[in-house]
Amino acid sequence: MSSKTVPFSARISIEDAEFISTLEYDGAHTPSDKLRALLAETRRKHASYPDYGHNLAQMQEWLGQMKRQVLIRQQQLNQQAEPVLRVLDALPDLLATLQTMAARCPQLNVREMQQTEQSVLQKIYRINELLLPLAITQGKEEDNDLQQGLYALATLINDHRMAIQGEQ
């Protein structure tokens, strides 16, 4: 990136000016510093990186903000949101894998693409492993649609298992 700078002027609302003044970035003290840091952060978020570790850190940061909000509200309401927290814990890995795949996609051959797709399916399966027990044990009588969906899924899995056993 070039170190050359150009003057830039814009009119912003009072709310936006107040928002910029509340931002905290290392080494950014003036509104101009904070605006440059905000632009750099936004540029990083929109960049496509082929590095899984970088993508994972980005997703953990992004979803971590959501998780903090959920945890704070849970504490205020004295209530647990276990399914939401499980999803927020599992999603960074899945999303980082998808981000990495998208960045590497032009270079992937058929075998690598299939391996990545298999990895995505395994991660989705893992999320289901985390959530389905909660759906069964925490389901309420009024969650009839959820219970019917779970029953249909169990039936599908059982039918598939029986078909595979019949082939052997």
PDB file of C-alpha atoms in Angstrom:
ATOM      1  CA  MET A   1       0.000   0.000   0.000  1.00  0.00           C
ATOM      2  CA  SER A   2       1.226   3.487  -0.840  1.00  0.00           C
ATOM      3  CA  SER A   3       2.292   5.780   1.983  1.00  0.00           C
ATOM      4  CA  LYS A   4       1.279   8.816  -0.068  1.00  0.00           C
ATOM      5  CA  THR A   5      -1.793  10.552   1.310  1.00  0.00           C
ATOM      6  CA  VAL A   6      -4.327  12.911  -0.198  1.00  0.00           C
ATOM      7  CA  PRO A   7      -6.540  15.412   1.582  1.00  0.00           C
ATOM      8  CA  PHE A   8     -10.132  14.288   1.955  1.00  0.00           C
ATOM      9  CA  SER A   9     -13.072  16.289   3.209  1.00  0.00           C
ATOM     10  CA  ALA A  10     -16.618  15.158   3.913  1.00  0.00           C
ATOM     11  CA  ARG A  11     -19.665  16.294   5.795  1.00  0.00           C
ATOM     12  CA  ILE A  12     -21.011  13.735   8.239  1.00  0.00           C
ATOM     13  CA  SER A  13     -23.882  13.691  10.682  1.00  0.00           C
ATOM     14  CA  ILE A  14     -23.427  14.552  14.347  1.00  0.00           C
ATOM     15  CA  GLU A  15     -24.186  10.910  15.194  1.00  0.00           C
ATOM     16  CA  ASP A  16     -21.398   9.700  12.878  1.00  0.00           C
ATOM     17  CA  ALA A  17     -18.960  12.235  14.338  1.00  0.00           C
ATOM     18  CA  GLU A  18     -19.856  11.060  17.843  1.00  0.00           C
ATOM     19  CA  PHE A  19     -19.441   7.454  16.740  1.00  0.00           C
ATOM     20  CA  ILE A  20     -15.971   8.136  15.320  1.00  0.00           C
ATOM     21  CA  SER A  21     -14.979   9.890  18.537  1.00  0.00           C
ATOM     22  CA  THR A  22     -15.904   6.756  20.537  1.00  0.00           C
ATOM     23  CA  LEU A  23     -13.834   4.400  18.388  1.00  0.00           C
ATOM     24  CA  GLU A  24     -10.665   3.069  19.945  1.00  0.00           C
ATOM     25  CA  TYR A  25      -7.734   1.921  17.858  1.00  0.00           C
ATOM     26  CA  ASP A  26      -4.125   1.545  18.958  1.00  0.00           C
ATOM     27  CA  GLY A  27      -2.295   4.741  18.088  1.00  0.00           C
ATOM     28  CA  ALA A  28      -5.413   6.474  16.740  1.00  0.00           C
ATOM     29  CA  HIS A  29      -6.245   9.561  18.727  1.00  0.00           C
ATOM     30  CA  THR A  30      -7.521  12.154  16.271  1.00  0.00           C
ATOM     31  CA  PRO A  31     -10.653  11.777  14.145  1.00  0.00           C
ATOM     32  CA  SER A  32      -8.397  11.476  11.068  1.00  0.00           C
ATOM     33  CA  ASP A  33      -6.383   8.670  12.705  1.00  0.00           C
ATOM     34  CA  LYS A  34      -9.580   6.882  13.682  1.00  0.00           C
ATOM     35  CA  LEU A  35     -11.053   7.234  10.200  1.00  0.00           C
ATOM     36  CA  ARG A  36      -7.863   5.783   8.649  1.00  0.00           C
ATOM     37  CA  ALA A  37      -7.974   2.883  11.120  1.00  0.00           C
ATOM     38  CA  LEU A  38     -11.660   2.312  10.366  1.00  0.00           C
ATOM     39  CA  LEU A  39     -10.923   2.228   6.622  1.00  0.00           C
ATOM     40  CA  ALA A  40      -8.045  -0.216   7.164  1.00  0.00           C
ATOM     41  CA  GLU A  41     -10.309  -2.472   9.249  1.00  0.00           C
ATOM     42  CA  THR A  42     -13.032  -2.366   6.607  1.00  0.00           C
ATOM     43  CA  ARG A  43     -10.502  -3.141   3.865  1.00  0.00           C
ATOM     44  CA  ARG A  44      -9.272  -6.180   5.827  1.00  0.00           C
ATOM     45  CA  LYS A  45     -12.833  -7.419   6.326  1.00  0.00           C
ATOM     46  CA  HIS A  46     -13.571  -7.222   2.607  1.00  0.00           C
ATOM     47  CA  ALA A  47     -10.316  -8.830   1.489  1.00  0.00           C
ATOM     48  CA  SER A  48     -10.316 -12.451   0.429  1.00  0.00           C
ATOM     49  CA  TYR A  49      -7.503 -14.376   2.099  1.00  0.00           C
ATOM     50  CA  PRO A  50      -6.353 -17.869   1.140  1.00  0.00           C
ATOM     51  CA  ASP A  51      -5.054 -18.354   4.699  1.00  0.00           C
ATOM     52  CA  TYR A  52      -7.437 -20.315   6.952  1.00  0.00           C
ATOM     53  CA  GLY A  53      -5.819 -18.951  10.135  1.00  0.00           C
ATOM     54  CA  HIS A  54      -6.419 -15.357   9.103  1.00  0.00           C
ATOM     55  CA  ASN A  55     -10.002 -16.111   8.074  1.00  0.00           C
ATOM     56  CA  LEU A  56     -10.644 -17.955  11.340  1.00  0.00           C
ATOM     57  CA  ALA A  57      -9.375 -15.018  13.403  1.00  0.00           C
ATOM     58  CA  GLN A  58     -11.569 -12.651  11.377  1.00  0.00           C
ATOM     59  CA  MET A  59     -14.675 -14.819  11.905  1.00  0.00           C
ATOM     60  CA  GLN A  60     -13.934 -15.288  15.614  1.00  0.00           C
ATOM     61  CA  GLU A  61     -13.663 -11.524  16.032  1.00  0.00           C
ATOM     62  CA  TRP A  62     -16.858 -10.848  14.102  1.00  0.00           C
ATOM     63  CA  LEU A  63     -18.956 -13.566  15.738  1.00  0.00           C
ATOM     64  CA  GLY A  64     -17.331 -12.890  19.114  1.00  0.00           C
ATOM     65  CA  GLN A  65     -18.955  -9.457  19.106  1.00  0.00           C
ATOM     66  CA  MET A  66     -22.347 -11.092  18.564  1.00  0.00           C
ATOM     67  CA  LYS A  67     -21.671 -13.645  21.285  1.00  0.00           C
ATOM     68  CA  ARG A  68     -20.798 -10.892  23.764  1.00  0.00           C
ATOM     69  CA  GLN A  69     -24.102  -9.159  23.011  1.00  0.00           C
ATOM     70  CA  VAL A  70     -26.032 -12.411  23.522  1.00  0.00           C
ATOM     71  CA  LEU A  71     -24.202 -13.183  26.765  1.00  0.00           C
ATOM     72  CA  ILE A  72     -24.863  -9.703  28.132  1.00  0.00           C
ATOM     73  CA  ARG A  73     -28.546  -9.920  27.296  1.00  0.00           C
ATOM     74  CA  GLN A  74     -28.763 -13.425  28.751  1.00  0.00           C
ATOM     75  CA  GLN A  75     -27.276 -12.156  31.980  1.00  0.00           C
ATOM     76  CA  GLN A  76     -29.729  -9.258  32.053  1.00  0.00           C
ATOM     77  CA  LEU A  77     -32.662 -11.619  31.521  1.00  0.00           C
ATOM     78  CA  ASN A  78     -31.198 -14.372  33.708  1.00  0.00           C
ATOM     79  CA  GLN A  79     -31.817 -16.796  30.862  1.00  0.00           C
ATOM     80  CA  GLN A  80     -29.714 -19.236  28.840  1.00  0.00           C
ATOM     81  CA  ALA A  81     -29.524 -19.259  25.030  1.00  0.00           C
ATOM     82  CA  GLU A  82     -27.520 -22.464  24.660  1.00  0.00           C
ATOM     83  CA  PRO A  83     -28.427 -23.186  21.008  1.00  0.00           C
ATOM     84  CA  VAL A  84     -27.400 -19.681  19.916  1.00  0.00           C
ATOM     85  CA  LEU A  85     -24.124 -19.877  21.819  1.00  0.00           C
ATOM     86  CA  ARG A  86     -23.323 -23.286  20.334  1.00  0.00           C
ATOM     87  CA  VAL A  87     -23.901 -21.942  16.829  1.00  0.00           C
ATOM     88  CA  LEU A  88     -21.765 -18.867  17.510  1.00  0.00           C
ATOM     89  CA  ASP A  89     -18.975 -21.146  18.781  1.00  0.00           C
ATOM     90  CA  ALA A  90     -19.142 -23.478  15.762  1.00  0.00           C
ATOM     91  CA  LEU A  91     -19.655 -20.986  12.931  1.00  0.00           C
ATOM     92  CA  PRO A  92     -16.180 -19.378  12.831  1.00  0.00           C
ATOM     93  CA  ASP A  93     -14.619 -22.657  11.690  1.00  0.00           C
ATOM     94  CA  LEU A  94     -17.277 -23.259   9.030  1.00  0.00           C
ATOM     95  CA  LEU A  95     -17.218 -19.687   7.719  1.00  0.00           C
ATOM     96  CA  ALA A  96     -13.405 -19.552   7.706  1.00  0.00           C
ATOM     97  CA  THR A  97     -13.335 -22.772   5.699  1.00  0.00           C
ATOM     98  CA  LEU A  98     -15.800 -21.322   3.181  1.00  0.00           C
ATOM     99  CA  GLN A  99     -13.876 -18.025   3.001  1.00  0.00           C
ATOM    100  CA  THR A 100     -10.606 -19.868   2.427  1.00  0.00           C
ATOM    101  CA  MET A 101     -12.194 -22.083  -0.215  1.00  0.00           C
ATOM    102  CA  ALA A 102     -13.612 -19.058  -2.029  1.00  0.00           C
ATOM    103  CA  ALA A 103     -10.212 -17.331  -2.039  1.00  0.00           C
ATOM    104  CA  ARG A 104      -8.440 -20.468  -3.284  1.00  0.00           C
ATOM    105  CA  CYS A 105     -11.210 -21.562  -5.665  1.00  0.00           C
ATOM    106  CA  PRO A 106      -9.491 -20.495  -8.908  1.00  0.00           C
ATOM    107  CA  GLN A 107      -6.494 -22.694  -8.055  1.00  0.00           C
ATOM    108  CA  LEU A 108      -8.372 -25.777  -6.768  1.00  0.00           C
ATOM    109  CA  ASN A 109      -8.460 -28.916  -8.844  1.00  0.00           C
ATOM    110  CA  VAL A 110     -11.403 -31.344  -8.767  1.00  0.00           C
ATOM    111  CA  ARG A 111      -9.972 -33.484  -5.954  1.00  0.00           C
ATOM    112  CA  GLU A 112      -9.181 -30.456  -3.761  1.00  0.00           C
ATOM    113  CA  MET A 113     -12.635 -28.994  -4.368  1.00  0.00           C
ATOM    114  CA  GLN A 114     -14.238 -32.307  -3.372  1.00  0.00           C
ATOM    115  CA  GLN A 115     -12.071 -32.495  -0.242  1.00  0.00           C
ATOM    116  CA  THR A 116     -13.102 -28.974   0.725  1.00  0.00           C
ATOM    117  CA  GLU A 117     -16.758 -29.777   0.143  1.00  0.00           C
ATOM    118  CA  GLN A 118     -16.372 -32.870   2.329  1.00  0.00           C
ATOM    119  CA  SER A 119     -14.781 -30.724   5.033  1.00  0.00           C
ATOM    120  CA  VAL A 120     -17.709 -28.284   4.873  1.00  0.00           C
ATOM    121  CA  LEU A 121     -20.183 -31.168   5.192  1.00  0.00           C
ATOM    122  CA  GLN A 122     -18.299 -32.498   8.232  1.00  0.00           C
ATOM    123  CA  LYS A 123     -18.431 -29.091   9.886  1.00  0.00           C
ATOM    124  CA  ILE A 124     -22.173 -28.821   9.210  1.00  0.00           C
ATOM    125  CA  TYR A 125     -22.599 -32.314  10.624  1.00  0.00           C
ATOM    126  CA  ARG A 126     -20.712 -31.203  13.738  1.00  0.00           C
ATOM    127  CA  ILE A 127     -23.057 -28.220  14.170  1.00  0.00           C
ATOM    128  CA  ASN A 128     -26.006 -30.600  13.893  1.00  0.00           C
ATOM    129  CA  GLU A 129     -24.413 -32.844  16.530  1.00  0.00           C
ATOM    130  CA  LEU A 130     -24.242 -29.847  18.835  1.00  0.00           C
ATOM    131  CA  LEU A 131     -27.798 -28.660  18.198  1.00  0.00           C
ATOM    132  CA  LEU A 132     -29.999 -31.718  17.714  1.00  0.00           C
ATOM    133  CA  PRO A 133     -29.678 -32.943  21.312  1.00  0.00           C
ATOM    134  CA  LEU A 134     -30.795 -29.500  22.491  1.00  0.00           C
ATOM    135  CA  ALA A 135     -33.727 -29.506  20.085  1.00  0.00           C
ATOM    136  CA  ILE A 136     -34.868 -32.844  21.489  1.00  0.00           C
ATOM    137  CA  THR A 137     -34.284 -32.164  25.185  1.00  0.00           C
ATOM    138  CA  GLN A 138     -35.281 -28.511  25.256  1.00  0.00           C
ATOM    139  CA  GLY A 139     -38.223 -28.812  22.871  1.00  0.00           C
ATOM    140  CA  LYS A 140     -41.512 -27.560  24.227  1.00  0.00           C
ATOM    141  CA  GLU A 141     -44.920 -28.979  23.422  1.00  0.00           C
ATOM    142  CA  GLU A 142     -45.738 -25.885  21.368  1.00  0.00           C
ATOM    143  CA  ASP A 143     -42.649 -26.548  19.190  1.00  0.00           C
ATOM    144  CA  ASN A 144     -44.663 -29.085  17.196  1.00  0.00           C
ATOM    145  CA  ASP A 145     -43.055 -28.134  13.854  1.00  0.00           C
ATOM    146  CA  LEU A 146     -39.591 -28.677  15.331  1.00  0.00           C
ATOM    147  CA  GLN A 147     -40.577 -32.055  16.775  1.00  0.00           C
ATOM    148  CA  GLN A 148     -42.116 -33.122  13.444  1.00  0.00           C
ATOM    149  CA  GLY A 149     -38.979 -32.023  11.599  1.00  0.00           C
ATOM    150  CA  LEU A 150     -36.787 -33.992  13.981  1.00  0.00           C
ATOM    151  CA  TYR A 151     -39.020 -37.038  13.575  1.00  0.00           C
ATOM    152  CA  ALA A 152     -38.810 -36.739   9.775  1.00  0.00           C
ATOM    153  CA  LEU A 153     -35.023 -36.433   9.979  1.00  0.00           C
ATOM    154  CA  ALA A 154     -34.762 -39.459  12.262  1.00  0.00           C
ATOM    155  CA  THR A 155     -36.980 -41.436   9.868  1.00  0.00           C
ATOM    156  CA  LEU A 156     -34.821 -40.418   6.897  1.00  0.00           C
ATOM    157  CA  ILE A 157     -31.632 -41.439   8.704  1.00  0.00           C
ATOM    158  CA  ASN A 158     -33.146 -44.749   9.777  1.00  0.00           C
ATOM    159  CA  ASP A 159     -34.439 -45.494   6.256  1.00  0.00           C
ATOM    160  CA  HIS A 160     -31.013 -44.695   4.817  1.00  0.00           C
ATOM    161  CA  ARG A 161     -29.306 -46.948   7.365  1.00  0.00           C
ATOM    162  CA  MET A 162     -31.698 -49.781   6.600  1.00  0.00           C
ATOM    163  CA  ALA A 163     -31.101 -49.372   2.844  1.00  0.00           C
ATOM    164  CA  ILE A 164     -27.332 -49.491   3.330  1.00  0.00           C
ATOM    165  CA  GLN A 165     -27.602 -52.591   5.527  1.00  0.00           C
ATOM    166  CA  GLY A 166     -29.829 -54.223   2.907  1.00  0.00           C
ATOM    167  CA  GLU A 167     -27.124 -53.677   0.256  1.00  0.00           C
ATOM    168  CA  GLN A 168     -24.492 -55.456   2.316  1.00  0.00           C
TER     169      GLN A 168
END
